[in-house]
Short mmCIF file of C-alpha atoms and ligand atoms in Angstrom, two decimals:
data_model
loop_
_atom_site.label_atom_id
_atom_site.label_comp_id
_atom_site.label_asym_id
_atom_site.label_seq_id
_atom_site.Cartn_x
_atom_site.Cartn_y
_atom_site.Cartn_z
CA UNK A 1 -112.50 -3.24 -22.22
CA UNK A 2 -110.23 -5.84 -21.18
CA UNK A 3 -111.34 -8.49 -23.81
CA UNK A 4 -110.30 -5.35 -26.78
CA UNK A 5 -107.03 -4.97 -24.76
CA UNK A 6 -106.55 -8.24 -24.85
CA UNK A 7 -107.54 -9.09 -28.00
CA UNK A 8 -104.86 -6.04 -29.84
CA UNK A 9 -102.18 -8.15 -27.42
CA UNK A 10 -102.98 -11.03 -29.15
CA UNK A 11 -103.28 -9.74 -32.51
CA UNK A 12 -99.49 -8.11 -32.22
CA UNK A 13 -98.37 -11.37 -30.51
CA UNK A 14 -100.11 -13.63 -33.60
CA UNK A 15 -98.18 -11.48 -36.46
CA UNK A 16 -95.01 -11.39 -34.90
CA UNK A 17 -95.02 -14.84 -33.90
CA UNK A 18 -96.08 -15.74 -37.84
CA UNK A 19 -93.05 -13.68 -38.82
CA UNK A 20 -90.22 -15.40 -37.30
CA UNK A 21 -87.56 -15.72 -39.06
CA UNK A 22 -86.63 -19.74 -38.82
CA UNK A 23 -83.95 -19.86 -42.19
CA UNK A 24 -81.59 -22.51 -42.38
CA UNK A 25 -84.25 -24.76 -40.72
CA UNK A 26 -85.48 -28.09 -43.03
CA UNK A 27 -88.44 -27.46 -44.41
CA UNK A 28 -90.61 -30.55 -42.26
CA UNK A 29 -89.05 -29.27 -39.14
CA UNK A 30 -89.92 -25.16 -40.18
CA UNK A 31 -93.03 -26.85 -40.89
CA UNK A 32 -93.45 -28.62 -37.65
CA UNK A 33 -92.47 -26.24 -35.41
CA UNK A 34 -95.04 -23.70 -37.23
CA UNK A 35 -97.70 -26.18 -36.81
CA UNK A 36 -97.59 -26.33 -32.76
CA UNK A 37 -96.58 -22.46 -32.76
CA UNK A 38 -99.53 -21.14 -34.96
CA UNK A 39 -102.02 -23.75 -33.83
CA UNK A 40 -104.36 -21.09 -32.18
CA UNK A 41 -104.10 -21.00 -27.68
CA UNK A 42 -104.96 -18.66 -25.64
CA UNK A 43 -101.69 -16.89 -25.80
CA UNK A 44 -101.73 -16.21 -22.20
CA UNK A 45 -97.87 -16.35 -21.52
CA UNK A 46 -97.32 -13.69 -24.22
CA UNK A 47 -99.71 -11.61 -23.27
CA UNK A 48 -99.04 -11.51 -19.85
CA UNK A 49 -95.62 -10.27 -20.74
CA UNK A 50 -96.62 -7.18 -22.76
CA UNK A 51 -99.31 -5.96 -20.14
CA UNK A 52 -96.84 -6.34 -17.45
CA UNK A 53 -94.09 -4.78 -19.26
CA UNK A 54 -96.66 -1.63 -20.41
CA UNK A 55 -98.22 -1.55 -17.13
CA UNK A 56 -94.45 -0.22 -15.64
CA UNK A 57 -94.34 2.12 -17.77
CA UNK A 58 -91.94 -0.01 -20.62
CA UNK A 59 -91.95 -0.01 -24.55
CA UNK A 60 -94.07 -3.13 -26.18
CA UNK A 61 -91.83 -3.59 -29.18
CA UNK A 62 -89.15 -4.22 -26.51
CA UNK A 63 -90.46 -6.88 -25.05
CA UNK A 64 -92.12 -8.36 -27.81
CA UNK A 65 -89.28 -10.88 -28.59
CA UNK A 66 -89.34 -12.32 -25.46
CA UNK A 67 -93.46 -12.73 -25.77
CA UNK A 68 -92.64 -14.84 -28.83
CA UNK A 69 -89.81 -16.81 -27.06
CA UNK A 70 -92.06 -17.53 -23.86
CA UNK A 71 -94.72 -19.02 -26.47
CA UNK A 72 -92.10 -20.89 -28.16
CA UNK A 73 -90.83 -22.65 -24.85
CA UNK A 74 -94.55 -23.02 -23.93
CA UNK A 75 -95.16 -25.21 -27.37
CA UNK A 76 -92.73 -27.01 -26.89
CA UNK A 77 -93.50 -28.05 -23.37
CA UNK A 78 -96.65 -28.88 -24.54
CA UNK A 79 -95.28 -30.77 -27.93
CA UNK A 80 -92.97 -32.82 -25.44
CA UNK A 81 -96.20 -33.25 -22.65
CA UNK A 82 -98.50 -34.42 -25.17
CA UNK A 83 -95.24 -37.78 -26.61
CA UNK A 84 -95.90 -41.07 -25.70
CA UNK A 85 -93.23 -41.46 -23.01
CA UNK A 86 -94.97 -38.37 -21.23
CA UNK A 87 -98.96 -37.96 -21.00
CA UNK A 88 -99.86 -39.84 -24.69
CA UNK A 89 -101.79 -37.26 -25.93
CA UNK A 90 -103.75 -37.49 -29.61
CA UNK A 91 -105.31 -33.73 -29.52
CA UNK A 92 -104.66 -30.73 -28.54
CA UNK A 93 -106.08 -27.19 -29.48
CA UNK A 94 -108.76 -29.38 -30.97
CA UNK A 95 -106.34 -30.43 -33.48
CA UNK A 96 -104.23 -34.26 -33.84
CA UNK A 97 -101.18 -33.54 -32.08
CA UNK A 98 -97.45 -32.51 -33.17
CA UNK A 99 -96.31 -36.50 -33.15
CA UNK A 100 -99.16 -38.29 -34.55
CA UNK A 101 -99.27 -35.14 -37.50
CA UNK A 102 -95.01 -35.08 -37.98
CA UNK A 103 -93.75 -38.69 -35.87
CA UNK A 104 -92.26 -38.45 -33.05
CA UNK A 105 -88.51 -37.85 -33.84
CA UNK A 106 -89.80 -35.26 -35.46
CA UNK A 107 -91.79 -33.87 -32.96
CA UNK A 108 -88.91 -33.95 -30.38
CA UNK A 109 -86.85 -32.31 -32.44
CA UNK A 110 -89.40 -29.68 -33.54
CA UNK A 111 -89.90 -29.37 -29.20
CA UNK A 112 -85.94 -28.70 -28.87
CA UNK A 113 -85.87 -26.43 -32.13
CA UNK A 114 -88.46 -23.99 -30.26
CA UNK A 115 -87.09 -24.23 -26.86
CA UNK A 116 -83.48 -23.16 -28.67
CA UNK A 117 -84.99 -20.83 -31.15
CA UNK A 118 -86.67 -18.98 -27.85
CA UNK A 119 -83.28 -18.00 -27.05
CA UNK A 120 -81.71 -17.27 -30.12
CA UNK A 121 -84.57 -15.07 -30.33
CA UNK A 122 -84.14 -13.18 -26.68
CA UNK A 123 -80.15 -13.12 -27.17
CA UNK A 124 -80.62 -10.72 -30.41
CA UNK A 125 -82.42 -8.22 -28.57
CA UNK A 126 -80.12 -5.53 -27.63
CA UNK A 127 -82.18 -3.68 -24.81
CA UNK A 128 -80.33 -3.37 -21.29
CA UNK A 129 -82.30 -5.60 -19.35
CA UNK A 130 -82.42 -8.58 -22.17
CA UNK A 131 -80.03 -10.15 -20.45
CA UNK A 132 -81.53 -10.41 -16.90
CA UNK A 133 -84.95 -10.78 -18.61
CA UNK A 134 -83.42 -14.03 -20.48
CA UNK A 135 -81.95 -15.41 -17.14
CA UNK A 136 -85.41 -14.68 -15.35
CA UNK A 137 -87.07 -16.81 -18.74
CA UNK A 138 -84.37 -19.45 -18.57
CA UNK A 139 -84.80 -20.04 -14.69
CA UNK A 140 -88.70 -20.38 -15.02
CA UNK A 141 -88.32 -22.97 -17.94
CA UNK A 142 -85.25 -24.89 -16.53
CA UNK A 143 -84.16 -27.39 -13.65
CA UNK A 144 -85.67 -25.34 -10.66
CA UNK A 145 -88.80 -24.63 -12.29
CA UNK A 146 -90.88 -26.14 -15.35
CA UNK A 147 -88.95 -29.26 -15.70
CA UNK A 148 -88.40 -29.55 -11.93
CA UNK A 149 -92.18 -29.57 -11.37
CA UNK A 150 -92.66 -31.81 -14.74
CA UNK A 151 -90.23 -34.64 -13.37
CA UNK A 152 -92.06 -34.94 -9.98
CA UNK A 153 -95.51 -34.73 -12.21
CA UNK A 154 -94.24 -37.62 -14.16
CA UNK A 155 -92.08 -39.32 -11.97
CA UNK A 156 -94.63 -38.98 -8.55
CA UNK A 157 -98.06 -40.81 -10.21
CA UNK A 158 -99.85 -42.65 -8.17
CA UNK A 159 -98.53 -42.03 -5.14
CA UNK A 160 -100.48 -40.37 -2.49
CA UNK A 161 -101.85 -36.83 -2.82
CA UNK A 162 -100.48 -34.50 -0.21
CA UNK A 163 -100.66 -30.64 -0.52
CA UNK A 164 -97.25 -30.27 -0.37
CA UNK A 165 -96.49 -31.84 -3.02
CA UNK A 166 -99.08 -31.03 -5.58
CA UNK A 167 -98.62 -27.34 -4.56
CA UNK A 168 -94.56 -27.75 -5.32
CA UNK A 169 -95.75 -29.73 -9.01
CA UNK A 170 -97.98 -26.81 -9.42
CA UNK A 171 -95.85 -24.04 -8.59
CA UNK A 172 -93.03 -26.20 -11.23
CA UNK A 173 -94.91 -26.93 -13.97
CA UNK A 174 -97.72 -24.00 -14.46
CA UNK A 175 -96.69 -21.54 -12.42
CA UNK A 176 -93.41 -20.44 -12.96
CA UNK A 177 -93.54 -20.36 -16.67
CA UNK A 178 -96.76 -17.78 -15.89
CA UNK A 179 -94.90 -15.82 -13.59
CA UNK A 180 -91.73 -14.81 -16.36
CA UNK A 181 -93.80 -13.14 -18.43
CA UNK A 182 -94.64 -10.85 -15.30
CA UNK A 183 -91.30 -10.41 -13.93
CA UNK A 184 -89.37 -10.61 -17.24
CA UNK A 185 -92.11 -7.99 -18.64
CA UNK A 186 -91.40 -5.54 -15.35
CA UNK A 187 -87.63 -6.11 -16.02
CA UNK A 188 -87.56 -4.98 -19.55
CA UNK A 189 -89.97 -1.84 -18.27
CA UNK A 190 -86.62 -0.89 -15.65
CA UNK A 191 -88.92 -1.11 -12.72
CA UNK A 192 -88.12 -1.45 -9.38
CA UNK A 193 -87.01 -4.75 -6.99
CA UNK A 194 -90.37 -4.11 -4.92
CA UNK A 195 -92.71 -3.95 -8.09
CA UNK A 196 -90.81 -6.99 -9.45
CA UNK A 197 -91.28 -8.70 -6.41
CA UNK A 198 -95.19 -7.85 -6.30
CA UNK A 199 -95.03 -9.24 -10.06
CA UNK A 200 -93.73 -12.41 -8.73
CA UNK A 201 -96.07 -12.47 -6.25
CA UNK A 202 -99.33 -11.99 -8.62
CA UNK A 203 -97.72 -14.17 -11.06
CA UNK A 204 -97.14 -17.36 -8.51
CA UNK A 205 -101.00 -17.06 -7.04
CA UNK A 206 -102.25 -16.75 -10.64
CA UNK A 207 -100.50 -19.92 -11.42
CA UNK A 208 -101.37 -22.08 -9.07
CA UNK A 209 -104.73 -20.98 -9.55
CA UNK A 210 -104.47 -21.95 -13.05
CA UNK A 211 -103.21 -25.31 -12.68
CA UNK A 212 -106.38 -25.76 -10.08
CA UNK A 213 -108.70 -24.38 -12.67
CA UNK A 214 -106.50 -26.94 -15.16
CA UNK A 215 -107.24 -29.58 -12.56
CA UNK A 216 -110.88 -28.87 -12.55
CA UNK A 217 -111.57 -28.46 -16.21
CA UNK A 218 -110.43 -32.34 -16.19
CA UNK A 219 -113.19 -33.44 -14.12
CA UNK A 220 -115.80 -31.03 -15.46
CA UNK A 221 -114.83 -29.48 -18.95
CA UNK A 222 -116.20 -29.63 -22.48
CA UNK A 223 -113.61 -31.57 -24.25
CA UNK A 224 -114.60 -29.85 -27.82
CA UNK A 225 -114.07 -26.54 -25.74
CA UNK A 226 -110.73 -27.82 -24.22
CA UNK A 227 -109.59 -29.19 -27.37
CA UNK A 228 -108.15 -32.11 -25.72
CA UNK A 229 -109.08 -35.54 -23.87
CA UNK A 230 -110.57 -34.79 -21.10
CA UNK A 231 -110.66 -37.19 -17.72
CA UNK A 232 -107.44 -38.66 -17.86
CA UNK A 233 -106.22 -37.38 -14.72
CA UNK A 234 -108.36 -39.34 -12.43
CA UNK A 235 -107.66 -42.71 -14.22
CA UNK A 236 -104.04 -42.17 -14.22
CA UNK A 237 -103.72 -41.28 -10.55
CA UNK A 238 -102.15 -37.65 -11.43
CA UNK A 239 -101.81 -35.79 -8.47
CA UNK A 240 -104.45 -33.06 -8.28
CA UNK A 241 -105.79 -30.36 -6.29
CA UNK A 242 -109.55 -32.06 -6.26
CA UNK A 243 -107.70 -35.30 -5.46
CA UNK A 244 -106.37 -33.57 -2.52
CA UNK A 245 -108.74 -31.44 -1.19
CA UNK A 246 -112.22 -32.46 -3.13
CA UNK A 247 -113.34 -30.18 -6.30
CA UNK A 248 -115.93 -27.59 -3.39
CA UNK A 249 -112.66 -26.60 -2.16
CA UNK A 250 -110.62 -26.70 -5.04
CA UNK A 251 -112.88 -23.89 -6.46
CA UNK A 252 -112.56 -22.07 -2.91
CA UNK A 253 -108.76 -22.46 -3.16
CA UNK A 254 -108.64 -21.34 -6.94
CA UNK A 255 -110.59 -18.56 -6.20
CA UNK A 256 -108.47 -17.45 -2.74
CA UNK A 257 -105.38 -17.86 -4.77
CA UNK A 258 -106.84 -15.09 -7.19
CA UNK A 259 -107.94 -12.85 -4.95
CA UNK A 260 -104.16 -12.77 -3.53
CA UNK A 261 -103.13 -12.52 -7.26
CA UNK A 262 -105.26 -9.45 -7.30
CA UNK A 263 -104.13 -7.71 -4.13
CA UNK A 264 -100.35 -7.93 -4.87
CA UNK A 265 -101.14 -5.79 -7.99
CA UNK A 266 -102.30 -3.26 -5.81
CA UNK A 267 -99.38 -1.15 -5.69
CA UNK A 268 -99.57 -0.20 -9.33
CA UNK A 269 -102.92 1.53 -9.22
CA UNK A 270 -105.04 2.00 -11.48
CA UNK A 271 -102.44 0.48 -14.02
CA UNK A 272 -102.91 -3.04 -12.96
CA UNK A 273 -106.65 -3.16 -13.99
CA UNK A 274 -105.95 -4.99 -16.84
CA UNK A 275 -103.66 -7.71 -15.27
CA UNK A 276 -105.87 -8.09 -12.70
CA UNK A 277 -109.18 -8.77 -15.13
CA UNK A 278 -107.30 -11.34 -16.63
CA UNK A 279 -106.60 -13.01 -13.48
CA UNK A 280 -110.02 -12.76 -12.46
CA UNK A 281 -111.20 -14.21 -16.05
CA UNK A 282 -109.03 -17.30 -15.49
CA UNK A 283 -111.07 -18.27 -12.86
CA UNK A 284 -114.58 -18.62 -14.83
CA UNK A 285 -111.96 -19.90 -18.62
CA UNK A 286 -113.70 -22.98 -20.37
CA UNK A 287 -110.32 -23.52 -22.71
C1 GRG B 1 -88.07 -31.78 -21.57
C2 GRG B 1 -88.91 -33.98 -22.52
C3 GRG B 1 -89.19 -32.66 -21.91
C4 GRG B 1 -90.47 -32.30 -21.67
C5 GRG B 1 -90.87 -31.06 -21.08
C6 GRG B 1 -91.91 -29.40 -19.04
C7 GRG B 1 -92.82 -30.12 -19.94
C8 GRG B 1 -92.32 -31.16 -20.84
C9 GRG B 1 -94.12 -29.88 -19.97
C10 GRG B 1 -94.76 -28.80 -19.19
C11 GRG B 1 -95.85 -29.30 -18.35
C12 GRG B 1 -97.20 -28.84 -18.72
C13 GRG B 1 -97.78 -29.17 -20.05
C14 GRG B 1 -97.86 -28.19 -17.77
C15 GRG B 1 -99.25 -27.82 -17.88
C16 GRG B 1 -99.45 -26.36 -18.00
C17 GRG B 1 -100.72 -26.05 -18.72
C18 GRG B 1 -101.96 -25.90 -17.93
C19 GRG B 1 -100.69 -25.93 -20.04
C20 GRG B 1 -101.82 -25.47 -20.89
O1 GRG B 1 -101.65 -24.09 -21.01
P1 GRG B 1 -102.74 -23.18 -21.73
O2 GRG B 1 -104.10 -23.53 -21.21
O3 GRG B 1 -102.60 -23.65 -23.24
O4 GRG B 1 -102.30 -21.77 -21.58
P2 GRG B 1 -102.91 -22.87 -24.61
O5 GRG B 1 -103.27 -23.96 -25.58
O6 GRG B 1 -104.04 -21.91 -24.39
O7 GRG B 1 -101.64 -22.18 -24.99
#
């Protein structure tokens, strides 16, 4: 039931991100940007945003702009993660990745292209919460959040792991751009400051959770699964949840952080089934 669900999200989510309209752009950057976009992923961000935004009661066509734009700002954190300067990546979704396909001038620019495109693509939306849903998008991906907990990621290797600290890189890097889908997708339904504020609250548990889960999958995932290198964190002293706590308890912690993701769902019923599978499926993912 909530693999079908999940899978018509996705389906929706693949079309419309196939359709964007990209004219003007140079053919090798259209091209580049399409090959990061389109490359396959779980499509978590996007369809996070629809089932929150349907389970408060909103339209999906509404808020399926902003799906697209918080998979375009996703791709191109991940275009500008995987660069030389950052983590050095060669694969990812089991393909060679965005610089060593296009260069890497290339690749940045096809990284800013989406990141700008995201919000051309919000700003032509015309429903009455756009704006507030675009400011909720912008805050998640900007200084206070993505790129706040990216800097101290980058910046903080090799020092020593404290809780603190991971958790705040955590809460930066993976979680908020996991918890604007929820609160964006609640905002463009009109609900209320309480359910937004339980959104926020599933949202931040279900992203630290899957930055643990991340963390884990280094030690002990199938690279061909991943699609990626696997095993790179431990070599390059990245601060980690396992490094901090030891993997037995970073599996206790993912899990307790999930079952809080679950509970502050609780207030929309019956509605939140869906949501909360998910979160509950994130625990056991293998990509
Ligand atoms: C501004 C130069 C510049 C770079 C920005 C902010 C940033 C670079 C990168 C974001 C940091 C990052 C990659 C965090 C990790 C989050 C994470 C676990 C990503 C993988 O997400 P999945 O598993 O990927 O949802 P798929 O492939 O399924 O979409």
């Amino acid at each position: 039931m909530m693999e079908e669900t999940l899978r018509a999200y996705k389906e929706r989510l693949e079309k419309a991100l196939s359709d964007l309209p990209m004219e003007g752009a140079p053919d090798i950057l259209k091209e580049s940007m399409r090959y990061s976009l389109l490359s396959g992923g779980k499509r978590l961000r996007g369809c996070l945003l629809l089932s929150a935004c349907e389970m408060a009661g909103g339209n999906i066509q509404d808020a399926l702009p902003f799906a697209c734009a918080l998979e375009m700002i996703h791709a191109y954190s991940l275009i500008h993660d995987d660069l030389p300067a950052m983590d050095d990546d060669t694969m990812r979704r089991g393909k060679p990745t965005n610089h060593v396909v296009y260069g890497e001038a290339v690749a940045i620019l096809a990284g800013d292209a989406l990141l700008t495109h995201a919000f051309e693509i919000m700003a032509q939306s015309a429903h009455p919460s756009a704006f507030q849903a675009l400011g909720e998008i912008a805050r998640a991906a900007g200084i206070s959040g993505m790129i706040a907990g990216q800097t101290l990621d980058v910046t903080m290797e090799g020092s020593k792991p404290e809780k603190e600290l991971v958790e705040k890189i955590h809460l930066g890097k993976t979680a908020a751009l996991l918890t604007a889908p929820i609160t964006a997708g609640l905002m463009l339904a009109g609900a209320s400051e309480a359910q937004i504020a339980a959104g926020r609250e599933f949202g931040m548990h279900l992203g630290v959770a899957f930055q643990i889960v991340d963390d884990i999958l280094d030690l002990e995932g199938d690279p061909a699964l991943m699609g990626k290198t696997l095993g790179k964190d431990q070599a390059e002293g990245k601060l980690t949840w396992p490094a901090c706590v030891g993997l037995n308890q970073a599996k206790a912690d993912a899990k307790q952080h999930i079952d809080s993701a679950v509970s502050a769902l609780v207030p929309f019923g019956k509605k939140a089934e869906f949501l909360q599978a998910l979160a509950i499926s994130t625990l056991h993912r293998v990509q």
